[in-house]
Structures are given as structure tokens and as C-alpha cells.
PDB file of C-alpha atoms in Angstrom:
ATOM      1  CA  UNK A   3      -0.007   0.002  -0.005  1.00  0.00           C
ATOM      2  CA  UNK A   4       2.814   2.443   0.704  1.00  0.00           C
ATOM      3  CA  UNK A   5       4.173   1.931  -2.796  1.00  0.00           C
ATOM      4  CA  UNK A   6       0.769   2.768  -4.349  1.00  0.00           C
ATOM      5  CA  UNK A   7       0.406   5.868  -2.149  1.00  0.00           C
ATOM      6  CA  UNK A   8       3.941   7.045  -2.993  1.00  0.00           C
ATOM      7  CA  UNK A   9       3.327   6.381  -6.689  1.00  0.00           C
ATOM      8  CA  UNK A  10       0.101   8.427  -6.690  1.00  0.00           C
ATOM      9  CA  UNK A  11       1.818  11.221  -4.824  1.00  0.00           C
ATOM     10  CA  UNK A  12       4.655  11.161  -7.349  1.00  0.00           C
ATOM     11  CA  UNK A  13       2.357  11.098 -10.380  1.00  0.00           C
ATOM     12  CA  UNK A  14      -0.590  13.276  -9.319  1.00  0.00           C
ATOM     13  CA  UNK A  15      -0.106  15.292  -6.169  1.00  0.00           C
ATOM     14  CA  UNK A  16       3.431  16.567  -6.886  1.00  0.00           C
ATOM     15  CA  UNK A  17       2.667  17.800 -10.411  1.00  0.00           C
ATOM     16  CA  UNK A  18      -0.501  19.572  -9.205  1.00  0.00           C
ATOM     17  CA  UNK A  19       1.451  21.309  -6.441  1.00  0.00           C
ATOM     18  CA  UNK A  20       4.052  22.429  -8.997  1.00  0.00           C
ATOM     19  CA  UNK A  21       1.262  23.663 -11.255  1.00  0.00           C
ATOM     20  CA  UNK A  22      -0.440  25.582  -8.465  1.00  0.00           C
ATOM     21  CA  UNK A  23       2.772  27.219  -7.282  1.00  0.00           C
ATOM     22  CA  UNK A  24       4.077  28.265 -10.684  1.00  0.00           C
ATOM     23  CA  UNK A  25       0.714  29.719 -11.654  1.00  0.00           C
ATOM     24  CA  UNK A  26       1.479  32.440  -9.114  1.00  0.00           C
ATOM     25  CA  UNK A  27       4.784  33.327 -10.871  1.00  0.00           C
ATOM     26  CA  UNK A  28       4.642  35.432 -14.016  1.00  0.00           C
ATOM     27  CA  UNK A  29       6.176  32.930 -16.450  1.00  0.00           C
ATOM     28  CA  UNK A  30       5.202  31.638 -19.813  1.00  0.00           C
ATOM     29  CA  UNK A  31       2.292  29.142 -19.454  1.00  0.00           C
ATOM     30  CA  UNK A  32       4.057  26.775 -21.875  1.00  0.00           C
ATOM     31  CA  UNK A  33       7.027  26.627 -19.475  1.00  0.00           C
ATOM     32  CA  UNK A  34       4.698  25.808 -16.573  1.00  0.00           C
ATOM     33  CA  UNK A  35       3.041  23.016 -18.593  1.00  0.00           C
ATOM     34  CA  UNK A  36       6.417  21.534 -19.475  1.00  0.00           C
ATOM     35  CA  UNK A  37       7.531  21.561 -15.828  1.00  0.00           C
ATOM     36  CA  UNK A  38       4.313  19.921 -14.718  1.00  0.00           C
ATOM     37  CA  UNK A  39       4.549  17.152 -17.296  1.00  0.00           C
ATOM     38  CA  UNK A  40       8.205  16.513 -16.446  1.00  0.00           C
ATOM     39  CA  UNK A  41       7.259  16.329 -12.745  1.00  0.00           C
ATOM     40  CA  UNK A  42       4.588  13.737 -13.633  1.00  0.00           C
ATOM     41  CA  UNK A  43       7.030  11.315 -15.284  1.00  0.00           C
ATOM     42  CA  UNK A  44       7.562   7.869 -13.749  1.00  0.00           C
ATOM     43  CA  UNK A  45      10.519   7.008 -11.600  1.00  0.00           C
ATOM     44  CA  UNK A  46      13.620   6.422 -13.684  1.00  0.00           C
ATOM     45  CA  UNK A  47      15.581   3.188 -13.724  1.00  0.00           C
ATOM     46  CA  UNK A  48      18.563   5.002 -12.352  1.00  0.00           C
ATOM     47  CA  UNK A  49      17.154   4.451  -8.847  1.00  0.00           C
ATOM     48  CA  UNK A  50      17.157   0.704  -9.367  1.00  0.00           C
ATOM     49  CA  UNK A  51      20.703   0.766 -10.615  1.00  0.00           C
ATOM     50  CA  UNK A  52      21.844   2.817  -7.635  1.00  0.00           C
ATOM     51  CA  UNK A  53      20.124   0.360  -5.286  1.00  0.00           C
ATOM     52  CA  UNK A  54      22.041  -2.496  -6.839  1.00  0.00           C
ATOM     53  CA  UNK A  55      25.323  -0.560  -6.648  1.00  0.00           C
ATOM     54  CA  UNK A  56      24.954   0.571  -3.034  1.00  0.00           C
ATOM     55  CA  UNK A  57      23.126  -2.417  -1.553  1.00  0.00           C
ATOM     56  CA  UNK A  58      19.680  -0.820  -1.195  1.00  0.00           C
ATOM     57  CA  UNK A  59      16.295  -2.521  -1.418  1.00  0.00           C
ATOM     58  CA  UNK A  60      16.403  -3.104  -5.152  1.00  0.00           C
ATOM     59  CA  UNK A  61      13.242  -5.233  -5.205  1.00  0.00           C
ATOM     60  CA  UNK A  62      11.067  -2.438  -3.819  1.00  0.00           C
ATOM     61  CA  UNK A  63      12.754   0.095  -6.137  1.00  0.00           C
ATOM     62  CA  UNK A  64      12.119  -2.134  -9.170  1.00  0.00           C
ATOM     63  CA  UNK A  65       8.489  -2.489  -8.117  1.00  0.00           C
ATOM     64  CA  UNK A  66       8.213   1.259  -7.747  1.00  0.00           C
ATOM     65  CA  UNK A  67       9.647   1.748 -11.250  1.00  0.00           C
ATOM     66  CA  UNK A  68       7.184  -0.721 -12.660  1.00  0.00           C
ATOM     67  CA  UNK A  69       4.156   0.685 -10.847  1.00  0.00           C
ATOM     68  CA  UNK A  70       4.875   4.309 -11.706  1.00  0.00           C
ATOM     69  CA  UNK A  71       5.514   3.427 -15.332  1.00  0.00           C
ATOM     70  CA  UNK A  72       2.221   1.591 -15.682  1.00  0.00           C
ATOM     71  CA  UNK A  73       0.257   4.224 -13.758  1.00  0.00           C
ATOM     72  CA  UNK A  74       1.774   7.010 -15.807  1.00  0.00           C
ATOM     73  CA  UNK A  75       0.046   5.634 -18.911  1.00  0.00           C
ATOM     74  CA  UNK A  76      -3.165   6.694 -17.252  1.00  0.00           C
ATOM     75  CA  UNK A  77      -2.157   9.681 -15.174  1.00  0.00           C
ATOM     76  CA  UNK A  78      -0.151  11.735 -17.750  1.00  0.00           C
ATOM     77  CA  UNK A  79      -3.021  12.093 -20.261  1.00  0.00           C
ATOM     78  CA  UNK A  80      -5.442  12.954 -17.441  1.00  0.00           C
ATOM     79  CA  UNK A  81      -3.030  15.488 -15.990  1.00  0.00           C
ATOM     80  CA  UNK A  82      -2.499  17.095 -19.427  1.00  0.00           C
ATOM     81  CA  UNK A  83      -6.231  17.399 -19.860  1.00  0.00           C
ATOM     82  CA  UNK A  84      -6.545  19.042 -16.413  1.00  0.00           C
ATOM     83  CA  UNK A  85      -3.763  21.573 -16.858  1.00  0.00           C
ATOM     84  CA  UNK A  86      -4.457  22.144 -20.566  1.00  0.00           C
TER      85      UNK A  86
END
């Protein structure tokens, strides 16, 4: 359950916070949209590689990479529709 909560926070809550905060700053809206979409990307495989290298919990990291990648197929288009 913690993995699912962390994944949803990474893919939905974090980008919405970035969107809300940067709407207050006078910047080009296109730049804000790019930052939000980049913030909504899934966890990179670099974390898994670093876990292997430094003896971390690579199984949980690999599961997190998989879950965020699968969920991002759904969350990124929804997020783009919300901010667009």
C-alpha cells in the first residue's frame, strides 16, 4: 500500500502542487506546462541501478519503477487534460 500511495503522490499530487505554485509566478504558461509534465514522469531506472550498486532494497525500487511506469500511462493524459 505504501508503494501505491507514494506512486500516486509522485504522479498526481506533486505535479498539481508544481502547477499551483508556478501559476502564481509570471512565467510563460508553456514553461509551466512543461515543468508539470516533467514532474509527472515515472521513476527512472537509475534508482534501481543505484540500489544494486549501493546495496539498497532493489526489489522495492524495481516494483516502484514498474508501478509508476504503468500508472503514468493513465495519469499523464489525465493531467495534461486538467492543466491544458
